[in-house]
Coordinates of C-alpha atoms and ligand atoms in Angstrom, one line a residue:
M655 CA 39.8 129.4 80.1
A656 CA 42.9 127.5 80.7
I657 CA 43.4 124.2 78.8
S658 CA 46.3 121.9 79.4
L659 CA 48.9 121.4 76.7
S660 CA 47.9 117.8 76.2
T661 CA 44.2 118.8 75.8
A662 CA 45.2 121.4 73.2
F663 CA 47.3 118.7 71.5
T664 CA 44.4 116.3 71.4
L665 CA 42.1 119.0 70.1
F666 CA 44.6 119.9 67.4
I667 CA 44.8 116.3 66.3
G668 CA 41.1 115.9 66.3
L669 CA 40.6 119.1 64.3
A670 CA 43.3 118.2 61.8
A671 CA 41.6 114.8 61.2
L672 CA 38.2 116.3 60.9
S673 CA 39.2 119.1 58.5
K674 CA 41.1 116.6 56.3
G675 CA 38.3 114.1 56.0
S676 CA 37.5 110.8 57.8
D677 CA 40.1 108.7 56.0
E678 CA 43.1 111.1 56.4
C679 CA 46.3 110.4 58.3
V680 CA 46.3 111.6 62.0
A681 CA 49.9 112.6 61.9
R682 CA 52.3 112.4 64.8
D683 CA 55.9 113.6 64.8
F684 CA 58.3 111.9 67.2
G685 CA 61.3 113.8 66.0
H686 CA 62.8 111.2 63.6
G687 CA 62.4 113.2 60.4
S688 CA 58.9 112.6 59.4
V689 CA 55.5 111.5 60.8
V690 CA 53.6 108.3 61.6
C691 CA 49.9 107.9 61.1
E692 CA 48.0 107.1 64.3
C693 CA 45.1 104.6 64.1
N694 CA 42.6 103.4 66.7
S695 CA 39.5 101.3 66.8
T696 CA 37.4 103.9 65.0
H697 CA 39.8 105.8 62.9
C698 CA 42.5 104.9 60.4
D699 CA 43.7 106.7 57.2
S700 CA 43.1 104.8 54.0
I701 CA 44.2 105.2 50.4
G702 CA 40.6 105.5 49.2
S703 CA 39.8 104.3 45.7
D704 CA 42.6 103.0 43.5
T705 CA 40.3 102.7 40.5
L706 CA 42.0 104.3 37.5
P707 CA 40.4 107.1 35.6
P708 CA 39.4 106.5 31.9
L709 CA 41.9 106.5 29.0
G710 CA 43.5 109.9 28.6
Q711 CA 44.0 110.6 32.3
F712 CA 46.4 109.3 35.0
V713 CA 46.5 109.1 38.8
S714 CA 49.5 109.7 41.0
F715 CA 50.0 108.7 44.7
T716 CA 52.7 110.6 46.5
S717 CA 54.3 110.0 49.9
S718 CA 57.1 112.3 51.1
K719 CA 59.3 113.2 54.0
A720 CA 57.4 116.4 54.2
G721 CA 54.3 114.4 55.3
R722 CA 52.3 113.3 52.3
R723 CA 50.9 109.7 52.7
L724 CA 49.6 108.2 49.4
H725 CA 48.3 111.6 48.5
R726 CA 46.1 111.2 45.4
G727 CA 46.4 113.4 42.3
Q728 CA 45.0 113.1 38.8
G729 CA 45.8 114.7 35.5
W730 CA 45.5 114.5 31.7
V731 CA 47.8 112.6 29.4
Q732 CA 49.0 114.9 26.7
K733 CA 49.5 114.3 23.0
G734 CA 52.8 116.2 22.6
S735 CA 56.0 116.3 24.7
T736 CA 56.1 118.9 27.5
G737 CA 59.6 119.7 26.5
L738 CA 61.1 118.8 29.9
A739 CA 64.7 117.6 29.7
L740 CA 64.2 114.5 31.8
R741 CA 62.0 111.9 30.1
L742 CA 61.2 108.4 31.3
T743 CA 60.1 106.3 28.4
I744 CA 58.0 103.1 29.0
I745 CA 59.2 100.3 26.7
P746 CA 56.2 97.8 26.8
Y747 CA 57.9 95.2 24.5
Q748 CA 60.8 94.8 26.9
K749 CA 59.2 92.2 29.2
Y750 CA 60.6 90.7 32.3
Q751 CA 59.4 88.8 35.4
R752 CA 55.8 88.6 36.6
I753 CA 54.9 89.7 40.2
R754 CA 53.8 87.1 42.8
G755 CA 53.1 89.4 45.8
F756 CA 54.1 91.4 48.8
G757 CA 53.6 90.9 52.5
G758 CA 55.0 90.4 56.0
A759 CA 55.5 87.8 58.7
M760 CA 53.1 86.5 61.3
T761 CA 55.7 85.8 64.0
D762 CA 54.8 84.9 67.5
S763 CA 55.7 88.5 68.5
A764 CA 53.5 90.0 65.7
A765 CA 50.6 87.9 66.9
I766 CA 51.2 88.8 70.6
N767 CA 51.2 92.5 69.6
I768 CA 48.2 92.4 67.4
L769 CA 46.2 90.4 70.1
S770 CA 47.3 92.9 72.8
L771 CA 44.8 95.4 71.2
S772 CA 41.1 95.4 71.7
P773 CA 39.2 93.2 69.1
R774 CA 38.0 96.2 67.1
T775 CA 41.5 97.7 66.9
Q776 CA 42.9 94.2 65.9
D777 CA 40.4 94.2 63.0
Q778 CA 41.4 97.7 62.1
L779 CA 45.1 96.6 62.0
L780 CA 44.4 93.5 59.9
R781 CA 42.3 95.5 57.5
Q782 CA 45.3 97.9 56.9
Y783 CA 47.2 95.0 55.4
F784 CA 44.7 92.5 53.9
S785 CA 41.3 94.0 53.1
T786 CA 40.3 95.7 49.9
Q787 CA 40.7 99.1 51.7
G788 CA 44.2 98.0 52.8
I789 CA 47.5 97.9 51.0
G790 CA 47.0 94.6 49.1
Y791 CA 49.2 92.2 51.1
S792 CA 48.9 88.7 49.7
V793 CA 52.0 87.0 51.2
V794 CA 52.3 86.0 54.8
R795 CA 55.5 84.3 56.1
V796 CA 54.9 82.0 59.0
P797 CA 57.8 80.8 61.2
M798 CA 57.6 77.0 61.9
A799 CA 57.8 77.0 65.7
S800 CA 60.0 79.6 67.6
C801 CA 62.4 82.1 66.4
D802 CA 64.0 85.1 68.0
F803 CA 60.7 86.9 67.8
S804 CA 59.1 84.5 70.3
T805 CA 59.0 84.7 74.1
R806 CA 60.3 81.1 74.6
L807 CA 62.3 78.4 72.8
Y808 CA 60.3 75.5 71.4
T809 CA 59.8 73.2 68.4
Y810 CA 56.9 71.0 67.6
A811 CA 58.7 67.8 68.5
D812 CA 60.7 68.3 71.6
S813 CA 60.5 64.8 72.9
A814 CA 63.9 63.2 72.3
G815 CA 64.0 60.1 70.1
D816 CA 60.6 60.7 68.5
Y817 CA 61.9 59.9 65.0
D818 CA 58.4 59.1 63.7
L819 CA 57.1 62.4 65.1
G820 CA 54.2 60.6 66.8
N821 CA 54.3 63.4 69.4
F822 CA 54.4 66.3 66.8
T823 CA 52.1 69.0 68.1
L824 CA 51.6 72.6 67.1
A825 CA 52.2 75.1 69.9
P826 CA 49.7 77.3 71.7
E827 CA 51.4 80.2 69.8
D828 CA 50.0 78.5 66.6
T829 CA 46.6 77.3 67.8
K830 CA 45.7 80.3 70.0
M831 CA 47.4 83.2 68.2
K832 CA 48.8 82.8 64.7
I833 CA 46.2 80.5 63.2
P834 CA 43.2 82.5 64.4
L835 CA 44.8 85.7 63.1
L836 CA 45.7 84.1 59.7
Q837 CA 42.1 82.9 59.4
R838 CA 40.9 86.4 60.1
A839 CA 43.4 87.9 57.6
Q840 CA 42.2 85.3 55.0
A841 CA 38.6 86.2 55.6
L842 CA 39.4 89.9 55.0
S843 CA 41.4 89.3 51.9
P844 CA 39.7 89.4 48.5
R845 CA 42.0 86.6 47.3
P846 CA 43.6 83.5 48.8
L847 CA 46.7 84.4 50.8
S848 CA 50.0 83.0 49.7
L849 CA 51.4 81.5 53.0
L850 CA 55.1 80.9 53.2
A851 CA 56.7 78.7 55.9
S852 CA 60.2 78.9 57.3
A853 CA 61.8 76.9 60.1
W854 CA 64.5 78.4 62.3
S855 CA 65.8 75.3 64.2
A856 CA 65.2 71.5 64.2
P857 CA 64.5 69.9 67.7
A858 CA 67.7 69.9 69.8
W859 CA 67.9 66.1 69.9
L860 CA 68.3 66.0 66.0
K861 CA 71.2 68.4 66.2
T862 CA 75.0 68.0 66.6
N863 CA 75.0 70.6 69.4
D864 CA 71.8 69.4 71.3
A865 CA 70.5 72.9 71.4
L866 CA 68.2 75.2 69.3
T867 CA 70.8 78.1 69.4
G868 CA 74.4 78.3 68.5
K869 CA 76.5 76.5 65.9
G870 CA 74.9 73.2 65.0
C871 CA 73.7 71.0 62.1
L872 CA 71.5 67.9 61.7
K873 CA 73.2 64.8 63.0
G874 CA 74.2 62.2 60.5
K875 CA 74.1 62.6 56.7
P876 CA 71.5 63.4 54.1
G877 CA 69.5 60.2 53.6
G878 CA 70.0 59.3 57.2
K879 CA 67.3 59.1 59.9
E880 CA 67.8 62.6 61.3
H881 CA 67.5 64.2 57.9
K882 CA 64.5 62.0 57.1
T883 CA 62.8 63.1 60.3
W884 CA 63.5 66.7 59.7
A885 CA 61.9 66.4 56.2
K886 CA 58.9 64.7 57.8
Y887 CA 58.6 67.5 60.3
Y888 CA 57.9 69.9 57.3
I889 CA 55.1 67.6 56.0
R890 CA 53.6 67.2 59.5
F891 CA 53.5 71.1 59.7
L892 CA 51.6 71.4 56.4
E893 CA 49.2 68.7 57.5
E894 CA 48.5 70.3 60.9
Y895 CA 47.9 73.8 59.4
A896 CA 45.6 72.2 56.7
K897 CA 43.4 71.0 59.5
H898 CA 42.7 74.7 60.2
N899 CA 42.0 75.3 56.5
L900 CA 45.3 77.1 56.0
S901 CA 47.4 75.7 53.1
F902 CA 50.8 76.9 52.1
W903 CA 51.8 78.3 48.8
A904 CA 55.5 77.7 49.6
M905 CA 58.0 76.6 52.2
T906 CA 61.7 77.4 52.4
T907 CA 64.5 75.0 53.2
G908 CA 65.0 76.9 56.4
N909 CA 65.8 80.3 57.7
E910 CA 69.4 81.6 57.3
P911 CA 71.3 78.3 57.1
S912 CA 74.6 80.2 57.3
A913 CA 73.7 81.4 60.8
G914 CA 73.9 77.9 62.2
L915 CA 77.5 77.6 60.9
L916 CA 78.6 80.5 63.1
S917 CA 80.1 80.0 66.6
N918 CA 77.7 80.8 69.5
Y919 CA 75.0 82.1 67.2
S920 CA 72.6 83.7 69.7
F921 CA 69.2 82.5 68.6
Q922 CA 67.5 79.6 66.9
A923 CA 69.3 78.4 63.8
L924 CA 70.1 75.2 61.9
G925 CA 73.4 75.1 59.9
F926 CA 73.5 73.8 56.4
T927 CA 76.2 74.2 53.8
A928 CA 74.9 74.5 50.2
E929 CA 76.1 71.0 49.6
E930 CA 74.3 69.5 52.5
Q931 CA 71.1 71.5 51.6
R932 CA 71.4 70.1 48.0
D933 CA 71.6 66.5 49.3
W934 CA 68.9 66.9 51.9
V935 CA 66.5 68.4 49.3
G936 CA 67.4 65.7 46.7
L937 CA 67.3 62.7 49.1
D938 CA 64.8 63.7 51.8
L939 CA 62.8 66.9 51.6
G940 CA 62.0 66.8 47.9
P941 CA 60.8 63.2 47.8
A942 CA 58.8 63.7 51.1
L943 CA 57.0 66.7 49.8
H944 CA 56.4 65.1 46.4
T945 CA 54.7 62.0 47.9
S946 CA 52.9 64.0 50.6
S947 CA 49.3 65.3 50.5
H948 CA 50.8 68.7 49.6
P949 CA 52.8 68.1 46.4
Q950 CA 51.8 71.5 45.0
T951 CA 53.6 73.5 47.7
H952 CA 56.6 75.3 46.3
L953 CA 60.1 74.9 47.7
L954 CA 62.4 77.9 48.0
I955 CA 66.1 77.4 48.7
L956 CA 68.5 79.7 50.5
D957 CA 66.2 82.0 52.6
D958 CA 69.4 83.9 53.5
N959 CA 71.4 86.9 52.4
R960 CA 72.0 87.5 48.7
L961 CA 75.8 87.6 49.2
L962 CA 75.6 83.8 49.2
L963 CA 74.5 84.0 45.5
P964 CA 75.2 82.9 42.9
H965 CA 77.3 80.2 44.7
W966 CA 74.4 78.7 46.7
A967 CA 72.2 78.4 43.6
K968 CA 75.0 76.9 41.5
V969 CA 75.5 74.1 44.1
V970 CA 71.8 73.3 44.6
L971 CA 70.2 74.0 41.3
S972 CA 72.9 72.5 39.1
D973 CA 72.1 69.1 40.8
V974 CA 69.4 67.3 38.9
H975 CA 68.3 65.4 42.0
A976 CA 67.7 68.5 44.0
G977 CA 66.9 71.0 41.3
R978 CA 63.7 69.2 40.1
Y979 CA 62.0 69.7 43.5
V980 CA 62.9 73.4 43.7
H981 CA 60.8 76.4 42.5
G982 CA 62.6 79.4 43.6
V983 CA 65.4 81.2 45.6
G984 CA 64.5 83.2 48.8
V985 CA 66.7 86.2 49.6
H986 CA 67.1 88.4 52.7
W987 CA 68.2 92.0 52.5
Y988 CA 70.8 92.1 55.4
L989 CA 74.4 92.9 54.3
N990 CA 73.2 93.8 50.8
N991 CA 75.9 96.5 50.5
L992 CA 78.5 93.8 50.4
V993 CA 77.4 92.4 47.0
P994 CA 75.9 94.3 44.1
A995 CA 72.4 93.1 43.0
E996 CA 73.6 92.4 39.4
I997 CA 76.4 90.0 40.7
S998 CA 74.1 88.1 43.1
L999 CA 70.5 88.3 41.9
G1000 CA 71.2 89.1 38.2
T1001 CA 73.7 86.4 37.7
T1002 CA 71.5 83.8 39.5
H1003 CA 68.6 84.7 37.2
H1004 CA 70.6 84.5 34.1
L1005 CA 72.1 81.1 35.0
Y1006 CA 68.7 79.7 36.2
P1007 CA 65.9 81.7 34.6
E1008 CA 63.4 78.8 35.3
Y1009 CA 63.7 79.5 39.0
Y1010 CA 62.2 82.7 40.5
L1011 CA 63.8 85.0 43.0
F1012 CA 61.7 86.0 46.0
G1013 CA 62.4 88.4 48.9
T1014 CA 61.6 86.5 52.1
E1015 CA 62.8 88.8 54.9
A1016 CA 63.8 92.5 55.5
C1017 CA 63.5 94.9 58.3
A1018 CA 64.8 98.3 59.4
G1019 CA 66.6 99.0 62.7
W1020 CA 68.6 95.7 62.7
S1021 CA 72.2 97.0 62.5
A1022 CA 74.4 97.9 65.5
T1023 CA 74.6 101.5 64.4
D1024 CA 70.9 102.0 63.7
R1025 CA 69.0 99.8 66.1
G1026 CA 65.4 99.4 67.1
V1027 CA 62.2 101.4 66.5
K1028 CA 62.4 104.9 65.1
L1029 CA 58.9 106.3 64.9
G1030 CA 58.5 108.4 61.7
S1031 CA 61.9 107.7 60.2
W1032 CA 61.7 108.6 56.5
E1033 CA 65.2 107.3 55.9
R1034 CA 63.9 103.8 56.6
A1035 CA 61.1 104.3 54.1
E1036 CA 63.7 105.1 51.6
Q1037 CA 65.7 102.0 52.5
Y1038 CA 62.7 99.9 51.8
A1039 CA 61.8 101.6 48.5
H1040 CA 65.4 101.6 47.3
N1041 CA 65.8 97.9 48.0
I1042 CA 62.4 96.9 46.5
I1043 CA 63.1 98.8 43.3
E1044 CA 66.6 97.3 43.1
D1045 CA 65.2 93.8 43.7
L1046 CA 62.4 94.2 41.2
N1047 CA 64.8 95.5 38.6
H1048 CA 66.8 92.3 39.2
Y1049 CA 64.1 89.8 38.6
V1050 CA 62.7 89.4 42.1
V1051 CA 58.9 88.5 41.9
G1052 CA 57.9 89.5 45.5
W1053 CA 59.1 91.0 48.7
T1054 CA 58.2 90.0 52.3
D1055 CA 58.7 92.3 55.2
W1056 CA 59.5 90.9 58.6
N1057 CA 57.2 91.2 61.7
L1058 CA 53.7 92.5 60.8
A1059 CA 53.6 94.4 64.1
L1060 CA 56.0 95.1 67.0
D1061 CA 55.7 97.0 70.3
Q1062 CA 57.4 100.3 70.9
G1063 CA 60.5 98.6 72.1
G1064 CA 60.8 96.6 68.8
G1065 CA 59.8 93.3 70.5
P1066 CA 59.1 91.1 72.2
N1067 CA 62.3 89.2 71.3
W1068 CA 63.7 86.7 73.8
V1069 CA 67.3 87.4 72.8
K1070 CA 66.7 91.2 72.7
N1071 CA 67.3 91.4 68.9
F1072 CA 64.9 94.4 68.8
V1073 CA 64.1 95.9 65.3
D1074 CA 61.6 98.2 63.6
S1075 CA 58.3 97.3 62.0
T1076 CA 55.8 98.9 59.6
I1077 CA 53.2 98.9 62.3
I1078 CA 54.1 99.7 66.0
V1079 CA 51.4 99.0 68.6
D1080 CA 50.8 101.0 71.8
Q1081 CA 48.8 98.6 73.9
S1082 CA 48.3 101.0 76.7
R1083 CA 46.4 103.4 74.5
D1084 CA 44.8 100.7 72.3
H1085 CA 46.2 102.2 69.1
F1086 CA 48.9 101.7 66.6
Y1087 CA 51.2 103.7 64.4
K1088 CA 51.7 103.2 60.7
Q1089 CA 55.4 104.0 60.0
P1090 CA 56.7 105.6 56.8
T1091 CA 57.9 102.0 55.8
F1092 CA 54.2 101.0 55.8
Y1093 CA 53.5 103.5 53.0
S1094 CA 56.8 102.5 51.3
M1095 CA 55.4 98.9 51.1
A1096 CA 52.0 100.3 49.9
H1097 CA 53.5 102.1 46.9
F1098 CA 54.2 98.6 45.6
S1099 CA 51.9 96.1 47.3
K1100 CA 48.7 98.1 46.6
F1101 CA 49.4 98.5 42.8
L1102 CA 51.5 95.6 41.7
W1103 CA 48.8 92.9 41.5
E1104 CA 49.8 89.3 41.1
G1105 CA 50.7 88.7 37.5
S1106 CA 51.8 92.3 36.8
Q1107 CA 54.8 92.1 34.4
R1108 CA 57.8 94.3 34.6
V1109 CA 58.6 96.2 31.5
G1110 CA 61.5 98.4 30.4
V1111 CA 62.0 102.1 31.3
S1112 CA 64.7 104.3 29.7
F1113 CA 65.9 107.7 30.8
S1114 CA 66.7 110.6 28.4
Q1115 CA 69.5 111.8 30.7
K1116 CA 71.4 110.7 33.7
T1117 CA 69.3 111.0 36.9
K1118 CA 69.4 109.8 40.4
L1119 CA 65.7 108.9 40.2
E1120 CA 65.1 105.2 40.8
S1121 CA 62.2 103.5 39.1
S1122 CA 60.5 100.4 38.0
A1123 CA 57.5 100.0 35.6
F1124 CA 54.9 97.3 35.2
V1125 CA 52.0 96.4 32.9
R1126 CA 49.0 94.8 34.8
H1127 CA 46.8 92.1 33.4
D1128 CA 44.2 94.7 32.3
G1129 CA 46.8 96.5 30.3
S1130 CA 47.2 99.4 32.7
V1131 CA 50.7 100.7 33.5
V1132 CA 52.2 101.3 36.9
L1133 CA 55.4 103.4 37.3
I1134 CA 57.0 103.7 40.7
I1135 CA 59.6 106.5 41.2
L1136 CA 61.8 107.1 44.2
N1137 CA 63.6 110.5 44.7
R1138 CA 66.1 110.3 47.5
S1139 CA 67.5 113.8 46.7
L1140 CA 66.8 117.0 48.6
S1141 CA 65.1 118.8 45.8
E1142 CA 62.1 118.5 43.6
V1143 CA 62.6 116.9 40.2
Q1144 CA 60.5 117.7 37.1
F1145 CA 60.2 115.1 34.4
E1146 CA 57.8 113.7 31.8
V1147 CA 56.8 110.2 31.2
W1148 CA 56.3 109.0 27.7
D1149 CA 54.2 105.9 27.1
P1150 CA 54.2 105.5 23.3
V1151 CA 50.8 103.8 23.6
V1152 CA 49.0 106.8 25.2
G1153 CA 51.2 109.9 25.2
F1154 CA 53.0 112.2 27.6
I1155 CA 52.6 112.7 31.3
S1156 CA 54.1 115.7 33.0
S1157 CA 55.1 115.1 36.6
S1158 CA 57.5 115.9 39.4
A1159 CA 59.0 114.0 42.2
P1160 CA 59.1 116.2 45.4
A1161 CA 62.3 116.1 47.4
Q1162 CA 62.6 112.8 49.3
S1163 CA 59.5 111.3 48.0
L1164 CA 58.0 108.1 46.6
L1165 CA 55.6 108.3 43.7
T1166 CA 53.3 105.7 42.0
L1167 CA 51.8 106.8 38.7
A1168 CA 49.2 104.6 37.0
W1169 CA 47.1 104.9 33.8
N1170 CA 44.9 102.9 31.5
T1171 CA 46.1 102.1 28.0
H1172 CA 42.7 101.2 26.4
Ligands
NAG775 C1 40.2 107.6 67.3 O1 40.9 108.6 66.6 C2 40.0 109.6 66.1 C3 40.9 110.6 65.3 O2 41.9 111.0 66.1 C4 39.2 110.3 67.2 O3 38.4 111.2 66.6 C5 38.4 109.2 67.9 O4 37.8 109.8 69.0 C6 39.3 108.1 68.4 N1 38.5 107.0 68.9 C7 38.8 106.4 70.1 C8 37.9 105.3 70.4 O5 39.7 106.8 70.8
NAG776 C1 55.3 61.0 73.5 O1 54.8 61.7 74.6 C2 54.4 60.8 75.7 C3 53.8 61.7 76.8 O2 54.6 62.7 77.1 C4 55.6 60.0 76.2 O3 55.1 59.1 77.2 C5 56.1 59.2 75.0 O4 57.3 58.5 75.4 C6 56.5 60.1 73.9 N1 56.9 59.3 72.7 C7 58.0 59.5 72.1 C8 58.3 58.6 70.9 O5 58.8 60.4 72.5
NAG777 C1 38.7 77.5 53.7 O1 39.4 78.6 53.1 C2 38.9 79.0 51.8 C3 39.7 80.1 51.3 O2 41.1 79.8 51.3 C4 37.4 79.4 51.9 O3 36.9 79.6 50.6 C5 36.6 78.3 52.6 O4 35.3 78.7 52.8 C6 37.3 77.9 53.9 N1 36.6 76.7 54.5 C7 36.3 76.6 55.8 C8 35.6 75.4 56.2 O5 36.5 77.5 56.5
NAG778 C1 81.4 80.5 72.7 O1 80.9 80.2 74.0 C2 81.8 79.5 74.7 C3 81.1 79.1 76.0 O2 80.3 80.1 76.5 C4 83.1 80.3 75.0 O3 84.0 79.6 75.8 C5 83.7 80.7 73.7 O4 84.8 81.5 73.8 C6 82.7 81.3 72.8 N1 83.3 81.5 71.4 C7 83.1 82.6 70.7 C8 83.7 82.6 69.4 O5 82.6 83.6 71.1
NAG779 C1 67.7 110.5 43.7 C2 67.5 111.9 43.3 O1 68.0 112.7 44.0 N1 66.8 112.2 42.3 C3 66.4 113.5 41.8 C4 65.4 114.1 42.8 O2 65.2 115.4 42.4 C5 66.3 116.2 42.3 C6 65.9 117.6 42.0 O3 65.1 117.7 40.8 C7 67.3 115.8 41.3 O4 68.4 116.6 41.2 C8 67.7 114.4 41.7 O5 68.5 113.8 40.7

């Protein structure tokens, strides 16, 4: 009997899924180094139980270039050292920052892509991020009006001269797409989602360049009517979303203020210098938020690349008028190579420890030399894990990925700024792919519950392993280890409270170890 290649392929995938159990990854290799896991309306791999075994045992979850995806292992904690030369020692009395959460962004494009699937596949996708079987996302960044990941340019107040915002209206993108999806995500989530709002551009009529794109700032001066209207716009946004039972944990002072200072910037931006942001927060936005019906909403400054730190923080946070309205500093990961984490994040934390640092945007496939979607790229999973570990080890309390879902072309994006995403949808086949970066996020987001506190880790010898350790509120310990090298590494972990754990990090792998301490 002759069967076609594609039938044989389908049979093979079906058998592989069957033999590995109903919650296993249906792996597909697109030739970019590793595999993606394919999900549809009836099947998607899941991590299974993340309940820890009793005291005296540990669990491990491994993902690797070779194809493991949150592969579960379990073992015994030993009383004596295993004698391995490389030892990672947990230092529970060295306490650092507490975790706020992890997540991604509900852009117009993410919403369009999710809603392009059948309702059951949409649910499947939302469950992957937000349900108790998912990877524990608790943060969702919501663009205020359009950004590059939109199919048209708009704000909520495009009628010129509307200084009182009497005509402020949410867009169909909000009411028909993002809000219903956020409500569904909230319904699936075991805890209240922490929504984070960022605006890209003010209405054109409030701006020096009379356009949403390009180089332009607010007209006038902080304290003036344009700056007051722009502050009021933020409050109106919070009020409109509250009517849909969606309240915001935080808002930023605006996405990438440095972009709007660049000539001919190609998509929506609003330029602010640090000094103008300081005065706008102190004179307009801070007081408006404080006297609004949402005074508990946190305010994060910067929302731009870390290379602007510590300068930006020094200008805004040293000012008593602005500083008292601010809770934290949002950072993006682009151009990270230009400034070491210690100089940017570390210095900012040491100067202003009362303000937290929060990762507000990151994505793979954004640079000219490595552009767009690469299905199955392990290198990009390593980029995520490397940056998250580096951020966590420099006082960052949470990390937000960019678009929750994109199409196979990395869009839609009206200015063709196509990038990669943790979930790529294929509308024509009503399924989606979970990229290696999805699992990279999971190694952190699933295990580092809100309130987990980072603790010290020391190494017995020089190693290229990257790691970060946490104690959760129930006393359990979570240790995350990234090995970007090409060979397996044997090591032991010593937690003085419980004993020794013998482990190994396979070549090019990410490992989460967890154990109870009482
Ligand atoms: C979904 O995928 C699973 C595993 O590949 C397969 O057995 C099932 O038939 C698929 N369901 C649909 C509706 O395509
Ligand atoms: C508000 O919109 C209405 C209808 O489009 C228009 O007539 C009115 O002038 C607008 N008001 C302002 C202040 O722009
Ligand atoms: C509003 O959302 C909260 C969770 O954030 C939920 O407990 C409550 O039932 C919701 N209320 C309505 C009317 O949907
Ligand atoms: C910006 O755009 C204008 C008009 O299209 C053009 O004349 C100018 O050269 C551009 N400037 C830069 C720096 O690209
Ligand atoms: C980053 C890195 O390469 N870490 C380790 C991974 O495992 C190999 C083999 O054991 C080690 O040599 C590396 O140092």
